[in-house]
XYZ file of C-alpha atoms in Angstrom:
588
model
C 125.388 44.310 115.628
C 129.050 43.914 113.253
C 126.998 41.959 110.138
C 124.478 43.879 109.903
C 127.040 46.925 110.310
C 129.015 45.096 106.923
C 126.427 44.825 104.879
C 124.571 47.187 104.959
C 127.591 49.283 103.114
C 127.720 46.444 99.988
C 126.383 48.684 97.819
C 129.428 51.155 98.400
C 131.814 51.403 95.783
C 134.607 49.013 96.506
C 137.300 51.883 97.343
C 134.671 52.559 99.405
C 134.463 49.448 101.488
C 137.578 48.083 101.649
C 137.412 52.256 104.385
C 133.785 50.902 104.935
C 135.183 47.358 106.448
C 137.836 49.273 108.941
C 138.832 46.772 112.235
C 136.606 43.929 113.482
C 136.775 41.508 116.441
C 136.320 38.092 117.628
C 132.252 39.069 118.386
C 131.511 37.028 121.591
C 128.507 34.198 121.580
C 125.962 34.829 120.387
C 126.265 39.097 118.703
C 124.965 37.336 115.277
C 123.311 34.603 113.390
C 125.723 32.260 111.852
C 123.448 30.279 110.647
C 123.422 32.269 107.503
C 124.668 31.270 105.023
C 123.201 27.997 104.098
C 125.479 26.384 101.179
C 128.668 27.246 103.302
C 131.549 24.598 102.978
C 132.782 25.946 106.257
C 130.106 23.440 107.489
C 131.590 19.383 105.975
C 133.167 18.425 109.693
C 134.757 15.425 109.583
C 136.422 13.719 106.706
C 134.831 11.208 104.884
C 136.320 7.786 104.496
C 139.197 7.892 101.214
C 137.857 11.338 99.948
C 139.931 14.068 99.977
C 138.738 17.409 102.464
C 141.438 19.923 104.044
C 142.618 19.548 107.321
C 140.869 21.525 108.472
C 137.470 18.918 108.063
C 139.199 16.986 111.250
C 140.240 19.435 113.609
C 136.402 19.080 115.610
C 137.638 14.927 115.868
C 140.615 16.861 118.167
C 138.234 18.932 120.297
C 139.977 20.609 123.149
C 143.510 19.192 122.608
C 146.076 22.498 121.972
C 147.198 22.922 117.983
C 149.027 26.323 118.364
C 150.771 27.984 121.158
C 151.371 31.573 120.732
C 152.807 35.218 120.976
C 148.848 34.664 122.291
C 148.137 31.736 124.367
C 147.584 28.949 123.911
C 144.284 27.873 121.078
C 142.579 24.322 120.738
C 141.420 22.491 117.714
C 138.151 23.443 118.515
C 138.679 27.536 118.609
C 140.825 27.569 115.624
C 137.382 25.844 113.046
C 135.028 27.583 115.598
C 136.542 31.021 114.473
C 137.506 30.308 111.017
C 134.250 29.620 109.977
C 133.396 33.363 111.663
C 135.915 33.980 109.488
C 134.811 32.122 106.941
C 131.144 33.752 106.824
C 132.190 37.575 107.272
C 135.014 37.029 103.884
C 131.762 36.046 101.703
C 130.537 38.431 103.427
C 132.057 41.511 102.554
C 132.204 39.579 98.905
C 128.917 39.307 98.907
C 128.775 36.075 97.829
C 125.665 34.344 100.322
C 126.214 30.312 98.200
C 128.983 30.510 100.735
C 131.219 29.275 97.839
C 133.561 31.503 96.205
C 134.259 29.264 93.397
C 138.257 29.374 93.350
C 138.725 33.213 94.189
C 141.267 33.840 95.483
C 141.840 35.570 99.402
C 145.173 37.139 100.035
C 146.301 37.047 103.757
C 148.804 38.807 105.133
C 148.787 37.444 108.711
C 152.105 36.756 111.183
C 154.005 33.752 112.649
C 150.828 32.709 114.698
C 147.174 31.975 115.184
C 145.814 34.242 113.063
C 147.860 32.662 109.318
C 145.970 28.724 110.941
C 142.690 31.020 110.672
C 143.003 32.933 107.100
C 143.341 29.832 105.831
C 141.452 27.512 106.442
C 138.775 30.380 105.896
C 139.932 30.541 102.384
C 139.318 27.809 101.766
C 135.006 26.572 104.405
C 134.577 29.559 101.493
C 135.519 27.862 98.754
C 139.167 30.314 97.827
C 142.266 29.768 96.946
C 144.272 30.830 100.338
C 147.634 33.307 98.289
C 149.700 33.317 101.812
C 151.678 36.990 101.901
C 154.894 37.404 103.272
C 155.677 40.824 105.203
C 159.097 41.161 104.379
C 158.797 41.743 101.075
C 158.720 44.789 99.465
C 155.158 46.749 98.688
C 155.921 46.842 95.172
C 155.581 42.485 95.228
C 152.778 42.839 97.868
C 150.848 44.552 95.374
C 152.354 41.993 92.079
C 151.740 39.347 94.477
C 147.456 41.381 94.738
C 147.316 41.183 91.772
C 149.103 38.354 89.738
C 146.903 36.373 90.959
C 143.509 38.014 90.965
C 142.471 38.135 94.660
C 139.083 39.598 94.852
C 140.331 40.196 98.593
C 143.302 41.252 101.565
C 143.318 39.911 104.935
C 146.009 40.952 107.084
C 145.769 42.388 111.315
C 145.775 44.981 112.859
C 149.721 45.393 112.123
C 149.492 45.196 108.725
C 146.307 47.431 107.526
C 148.599 50.161 107.451
C 151.323 48.343 105.587
C 148.642 46.851 103.278
C 146.043 48.954 102.877
C 147.408 51.449 100.431
C 148.824 48.849 97.554
C 145.123 47.627 97.616
C 143.582 50.757 97.661
C 145.684 51.252 94.193
C 144.505 47.861 93.277
C 140.772 48.765 93.960
C 140.522 45.481 96.971
C 138.782 45.754 99.943
C 141.366 44.407 103.306
C 139.864 43.156 106.002
C 141.658 43.286 109.105
C 141.652 40.953 111.607
C 142.611 41.693 114.941
C 143.200 38.419 117.578
C 141.137 39.042 120.947
C 142.798 36.280 122.056
C 141.894 31.998 122.003
C 138.417 32.161 123.757
C 136.240 30.985 120.723
C 133.145 32.906 120.234
C 130.679 30.208 118.540
C 129.842 27.765 121.202
C 129.374 23.717 120.295
C 125.923 24.014 120.323
C 126.005 26.143 118.307
C 128.694 24.297 115.311
C 125.989 21.309 116.126
C 123.433 24.290 114.561
C 125.419 24.412 111.071
C 123.130 22.920 108.285
C 125.786 20.225 106.696
C 126.935 21.220 103.076
C 126.544 18.691 100.198
C 127.789 14.991 101.270
C 131.266 14.833 100.526
C 132.436 17.759 98.196
C 134.727 17.391 95.333
C 137.707 19.207 96.455
C 139.721 16.395 95.173
C 140.763 19.533 92.240
C 139.769 22.680 93.774
C 142.805 25.092 94.101
C 143.634 24.996 97.582
C 146.256 27.827 96.978
C 148.736 29.645 95.240
C 152.763 29.591 95.989
C 155.394 32.049 94.524
C 158.197 31.054 93.370
C 161.104 33.143 94.374
C 162.088 34.129 90.752
C 165.155 33.289 90.237
C 164.112 32.572 86.862
C 162.458 36.361 86.431
C 158.829 37.262 88.095
C 158.022 35.430 90.497
C 155.137 32.454 89.685
C 151.907 31.058 91.127
C 152.268 27.535 91.757
C 148.518 26.611 92.227
C 148.126 23.618 94.327
C 145.234 21.531 94.425
C 143.540 19.446 97.601
C 144.439 16.705 96.706
C 147.603 17.731 96.725
C 148.127 19.459 98.998
C 146.895 16.221 100.748
C 148.886 13.803 99.137
C 152.074 15.779 99.992
C 151.144 15.849 103.838
C 149.889 11.679 104.457
C 153.066 11.163 102.618
C 155.034 12.717 105.107
C 152.714 11.525 108.122
C 153.263 8.300 106.800
C 156.471 7.988 106.076
C 158.212 9.838 109.383
C 155.477 8.746 111.799
C 153.422 11.897 112.185
C 151.224 11.409 115.700
C 149.791 13.446 118.130
C 151.763 12.931 120.587
C 154.002 15.203 118.515
C 154.812 18.569 119.012
C 156.524 20.139 116.749
C 159.145 24.524 117.929
C 158.103 26.584 114.441
C 160.414 28.954 113.113
C 159.998 28.920 109.549
C 158.107 31.885 107.021
C 154.705 30.826 105.819
C 155.022 31.710 102.140
C 157.372 28.227 101.573
C 156.091 24.522 101.586
C 158.227 23.628 104.258
C 156.710 26.417 106.701
C 153.019 25.715 105.071
C 152.763 21.889 104.628
C 155.593 20.073 106.795
C 155.706 22.680 109.303
C 151.308 23.595 109.582
C 149.675 20.609 107.858
C 150.850 17.289 109.139
C 150.868 18.404 112.503
C 147.520 19.113 111.418
C 146.382 16.154 109.988
C 146.946 14.618 113.355
C 145.978 16.593 116.078
C 149.283 17.122 116.851
C 150.927 20.578 118.723
C 152.614 24.064 117.388
C 154.691 26.302 118.687
C 155.419 29.362 116.852
C 158.067 31.153 117.163
C 156.970 34.790 115.088
C 160.898 35.378 114.939
C 163.672 33.721 114.355
C 165.362 33.308 117.421
C 169.155 31.499 117.734
C 168.544 32.617 121.806
C 164.724 31.805 121.832
C 164.940 28.223 120.014
C 167.418 26.717 122.427
C 164.916 28.012 125.265
C 162.301 26.341 123.475
C 165.040 23.187 123.155
C 165.691 22.761 126.905
C 163.132 24.011 128.716
C 162.039 21.369 131.773
C 157.845 22.750 131.209
C 155.602 20.555 128.699
C 155.151 20.377 126.411
C 158.674 19.426 125.387
C 158.970 19.156 122.052
C 159.897 16.089 119.667
C 160.007 17.404 116.048
C 162.151 20.087 114.308
C 162.366 20.920 110.985
C 165.296 23.985 110.122
C 166.975 24.797 106.999
C 170.730 24.350 106.802
C 171.434 28.748 107.988
C 169.442 27.962 110.879
C 171.388 24.381 111.912
C 174.013 26.973 111.063
C 173.192 29.684 113.404
C 171.959 27.920 116.443
C 175.583 25.927 117.166
C 177.399 29.907 116.789
C 174.832 30.587 119.558
C 175.842 27.348 120.927
C 179.405 27.363 120.728
C 179.216 30.818 122.370
C 176.957 30.432 125.287
C 177.907 26.351 125.690
C 181.038 26.020 126.523
C 180.891 24.009 130.057
C 181.198 20.031 129.484
C 178.536 20.029 131.711
C 176.335 22.666 130.438
C 177.546 20.284 126.410
C 175.981 17.029 128.210
C 172.801 18.083 129.107
C 172.573 19.563 125.962
C 172.870 16.466 124.446
C 171.518 13.882 126.427
C 168.351 16.861 126.602
C 167.847 16.916 122.769
C 168.206 13.581 122.944
C 165.570 12.480 125.632
C 163.388 15.395 123.529
C 163.987 14.885 120.232
C 162.642 12.116 117.888
C 162.986 14.113 114.612
C 165.112 16.812 113.181
C 164.897 17.618 109.301
C 166.767 19.663 107.277
C 165.492 20.640 103.953
C 164.744 23.839 101.019
C 168.297 24.027 100.738
C 171.367 20.969 100.417
C 172.887 21.028 103.856
C 176.127 20.818 103.868
C 178.011 18.110 105.912
C 180.522 19.725 108.014
C 177.303 21.234 109.475
C 175.710 17.359 109.025
C 178.250 16.825 112.230
C 178.450 19.073 113.652
C 175.188 19.279 114.730
C 175.696 15.443 115.498
C 178.175 15.900 117.862
C 175.415 18.696 119.634
C 172.249 16.616 120.207
C 173.146 13.749 119.601
C 171.244 13.805 115.650
C 171.636 13.197 112.667
C 169.658 15.806 110.568
C 166.954 13.493 107.855
C 167.713 14.971 104.831
C 164.936 15.055 101.951
C 163.903 17.199 98.479
C 160.758 19.131 97.218
C 160.580 22.053 95.977
C 157.171 24.229 95.742
C 156.194 23.114 92.527
C 156.301 19.221 93.584
C 156.203 19.359 97.524
C 157.925 16.340 98.956
C 159.595 14.346 97.395
C 161.838 12.792 98.098
C 163.216 11.631 101.968
C 166.208 10.127 103.684
C 164.711 7.551 106.406
C 163.434 7.962 109.263
C 165.024 4.597 111.069
C 167.595 3.212 109.479
C 171.087 4.784 107.527
C 170.739 8.583 106.561
C 173.228 7.921 104.112
C 175.107 12.477 103.720
C 174.465 14.154 101.225
C 172.080 12.614 100.045
C 168.088 12.797 99.401
C 167.503 9.535 100.223
C 163.707 7.649 98.825
C 160.438 8.671 96.890
C 157.827 9.482 98.972
C 154.438 7.835 98.595
C 152.341 7.314 95.404
C 155.689 9.173 94.366
C 157.608 8.608 90.849
C 160.757 10.208 90.547
C 163.285 10.294 86.567
C 166.418 10.906 85.727
C 166.893 11.755 81.821
C 169.072 13.147 80.001
C 167.244 14.896 77.071
C 167.895 15.140 73.100
C 165.876 17.855 70.369
C 165.923 16.233 67.268
C 163.183 17.344 64.330
C 160.375 15.058 66.795
C 160.292 17.271 69.253
C 162.468 16.339 72.604
C 163.333 12.301 73.195
C 164.372 11.482 76.771
C 167.329 8.060 77.208
C 165.350 7.384 81.784
C 169.041 6.553 83.193
C 166.803 5.873 86.506
C 163.141 6.218 87.900
C 161.599 4.258 90.968
C 159.157 5.278 93.084
C 158.370 3.924 96.792
C 159.521 0.973 96.457
C 162.525 0.109 94.087
C 164.130 1.681 91.948
C 165.639 0.472 88.522
C 169.057 1.960 87.003
C 169.003 0.937 82.497
C 171.668 -1.224 82.387
C 175.683 0.888 81.568
C 173.730 4.180 83.134
C 174.284 2.677 86.828
C 175.659 6.503 88.419
C 174.796 8.676 84.652
C 173.938 12.036 85.644
C 171.387 13.534 84.716
C 167.327 15.971 84.979
C 165.285 14.951 88.288
C 161.290 14.638 86.458
C 158.878 14.188 88.940
C 155.113 12.239 88.397
C 152.355 11.439 90.915
C 149.336 13.597 93.410
C 151.559 16.252 94.593
C 152.602 17.665 91.639
C 150.500 20.822 90.879
C 148.790 21.697 88.537
C 149.772 25.017 87.439
C 151.382 27.963 86.954
C 148.937 30.677 87.458
C 147.752 32.340 84.015
C 150.525 30.853 82.730
C 149.574 28.060 80.074
C 152.754 28.075 78.069
C 154.870 28.009 81.115
C 152.698 25.169 82.705
C 152.610 23.323 79.430
C 157.286 23.866 78.429
C 157.349 22.488 82.409
C 155.902 19.661 81.933
C 156.991 16.659 79.522
C 155.372 14.731 77.407
C 154.358 11.769 78.852
C 153.234 14.263 81.879
C 155.739 14.224 83.553
C 157.822 17.660 85.443
C 161.140 18.919 84.926
C 162.817 19.604 87.992
C 165.452 21.459 86.544
C 168.274 20.096 89.145
C 171.128 18.151 87.934
C 170.156 14.703 89.922
C 171.909 11.257 89.594
C 171.031 7.863 91.682
C 173.719 5.113 92.792
C 173.668 2.908 95.843
C 170.789 2.986 96.626
C 169.969 6.962 96.236
C 169.319 10.082 95.255
C 171.280 12.767 95.124
C 171.228 16.358 93.693
C 172.883 17.883 92.519
C 172.115 21.706 91.449
C 170.531 23.755 89.614
C 171.197 22.136 86.270
C 171.167 26.439 84.901
C 173.254 27.721 87.478
C 174.797 24.408 89.656
C 176.003 22.475 87.003
C 179.621 24.222 86.049
C 181.132 23.083 82.346
C 185.315 23.629 82.598
C 187.608 21.895 80.264
C 184.796 19.627 79.564
C 184.175 17.989 82.648
C 180.997 18.689 84.788
C 181.737 20.397 88.324
C 178.475 20.461 90.335
C 178.886 23.227 92.468
C 176.984 22.161 95.280
C 180.091 19.823 96.137
C 182.783 21.768 95.392
C 181.084 23.943 98.473
C 181.172 20.877 100.490
C 184.801 20.172 100.249
C 185.473 23.822 100.772
C 182.686 23.806 104.431
C 185.489 21.347 105.833
C 187.838 24.569 105.533
C 188.465 25.437 109.241
C 188.754 29.717 107.375
C 185.347 29.104 106.465
C 181.928 30.467 107.204
C 179.997 30.330 104.085
C 180.445 29.519 100.371
C 178.644 30.543 97.522
C 180.803 28.461 94.183
C 180.006 29.788 90.997
C 181.099 29.080 86.905
C 181.396 32.628 85.868
C 182.039 33.126 81.661
C 186.158 32.050 80.217
C 187.365 31.865 76.743
C 189.589 28.842 77.069
C 187.812 26.563 79.485
C 183.869 27.879 78.873
C 183.629 28.429 82.776
C 185.847 28.561 85.328
C 185.130 27.865 89.373
C 184.918 31.239 91.618
C 184.259 30.461 94.995
C 182.928 33.592 97.089
C 184.467 33.391 100.378
C 182.795 34.623 103.895
C 185.623 33.995 106.222
C 185.266 33.316 110.166
C 185.458 35.583 111.979
C 189.391 36.893 112.566
C 190.192 34.677 110.052
C 192.355 35.040 106.543
C 192.575 32.712 103.209
C 194.517 33.146 100.686
C 193.724 32.076 96.578
C 197.177 29.751 97.035
C 196.888 28.817 101.177
C 193.200 27.841 99.701
C 194.114 26.261 97.049
C 197.278 24.178 98.349
C 195.050 23.534 100.968
C 192.209 22.162 98.371
C 194.914 19.672 96.593
C 194.706 16.979 99.652
C 190.441 16.032 99.503
C 189.952 17.234 95.879
C 189.993 16.925 91.959
C 192.425 19.650 89.833
C 189.751 20.756 88.071
C 187.516 21.221 90.611
C 189.510 23.347 93.335
C 188.420 26.992 92.305
C 190.518 28.971 90.844
C 189.367 32.521 92.032
C 188.813 33.570 94.983
C 186.392 36.107 96.560
C 185.739 37.548 100.016
C 183.030 39.597 101.294
C 181.400 39.397 104.152
C 178.307 38.366 103.743
C 176.190 36.097 101.476
C 172.950 36.887 100.975
C 170.724 34.578 101.022
C 166.151 34.680 101.349
C 164.416 33.577 103.428
C 164.918 29.940 103.184
C 168.317 30.022 103.377
C 168.472 29.640 99.379
C 171.657 31.893 97.024
C 170.491 34.025 94.145
C 173.195 32.185 92.309
C 171.694 34.231 89.065
C 171.963 38.058 91.584
C 175.315 36.597 92.678
C 176.998 36.425 89.038
C 175.682 39.394 87.628
C 177.449 41.064 89.879
C 180.921 39.940 90.460
C 180.818 39.535 87.128
C 178.422 42.802 85.359
C 180.008 41.632 80.954
């Protein structure tokens, strides 16, 4: 039996174990005694009312309903649960954990965007471990850094990534558990599932670590953001409530699965309510439009993406859907099928929002979040969505806009505005005044992994997380002006929002993409510099740009430099590393 074959290697040195655990498939039903580990946390099958429990505890309630559709076929909630149980046991066997509870050991996994990701994540949690998702497009050195920094005990990799990750794991002395998916047929039947001994009643998941997601590293080496199961559940239930998720929803998933947007918003939310998630292994404008317009079931009702993806979808639309009757069909289909389209992870240019509305009839819902806080602010599902704003606080979230002052006894804070889901109160005389956005509540992460000093510095003395984003509350909604460090340009005594300048410039017919940066200036402190990608076949001079901008922009916000490039580099979530841009164009 496969289980016995693995156990005969447990006395080998760890480096040998990497080769011993070579590859395995989901075993045929009845091939091993799945009840071997008595105390595994995986046995809690129904959530306890009012308690914090991982999403997998809800899976069997949805039984044979389709959870995931990917390149390998359809996977029911029962499939995901039973396969996760088996992988959980394999994890414990490899790590010689007879109790079935890893007590927070880290499990890294490298999987494509398909059911194997969910199974690896759930199995890590069922084993009492902390999930550390890796991303296939990260360079090897970065993958090694994540595995080593998180102090992972094991790396799970699907068949196509085993050769890619094994040398790194061997170098670090960590075993690899290769995962080969043989389809969606569950290997554990109903009777076997029922035979699992129950774990302790309502295990205390609340303060257990759930996952470590690494920041993009714009302020140095990436930091591991450790979120607890309470943090994850608070984000999920807040979005489920505010965006009215139901089991009838069908979402198309095209985002990477190493960020909150892809992991929580687009995956755990639908799985929490029993909805269906269609997962594409890679983003393709053609495939997305095919899924949007397909007459077959299931029809997609929810879509979420970053602004760059919406821009690429519009480019495809312009090239392939030029006939009026086709455009009418696209608009009618999107209006009939979709109930919600969301944009996030980067600022949404107003021209993109307006054009998408013209194409589909949908006003994109903008929201605000980050790795450390999950989701904090959202425009309403029903009601007016203000272009460029990020709405109001989500359930359970408190936000504050404040200015920090340093004194002899430490920092003090002037509060401009503070609010929650119910209301926001503004300090008299400070209406519309910009400051740093602080966030508090159950969605806020526990710590930066193994970085106690940086964790301490990230919070105010009274427990508010400092986002590093400049924000303002006005007209009944919150607005993000950008990263305080790179998106706020101080020139000639003015504070200029680079994001606001970008929104204006994107309305120029010759500009396809833009990043506004603030290089140092001996006279003005900083100057406004626009890095621009032009539309195909277009030309633009600085004089022409400035003449055009005078009609709609304050004189001090108009760029004094124009840098034309073929492409503006963005990461997988559509974000621009402006510090790198500054170093590239202004190395001194």
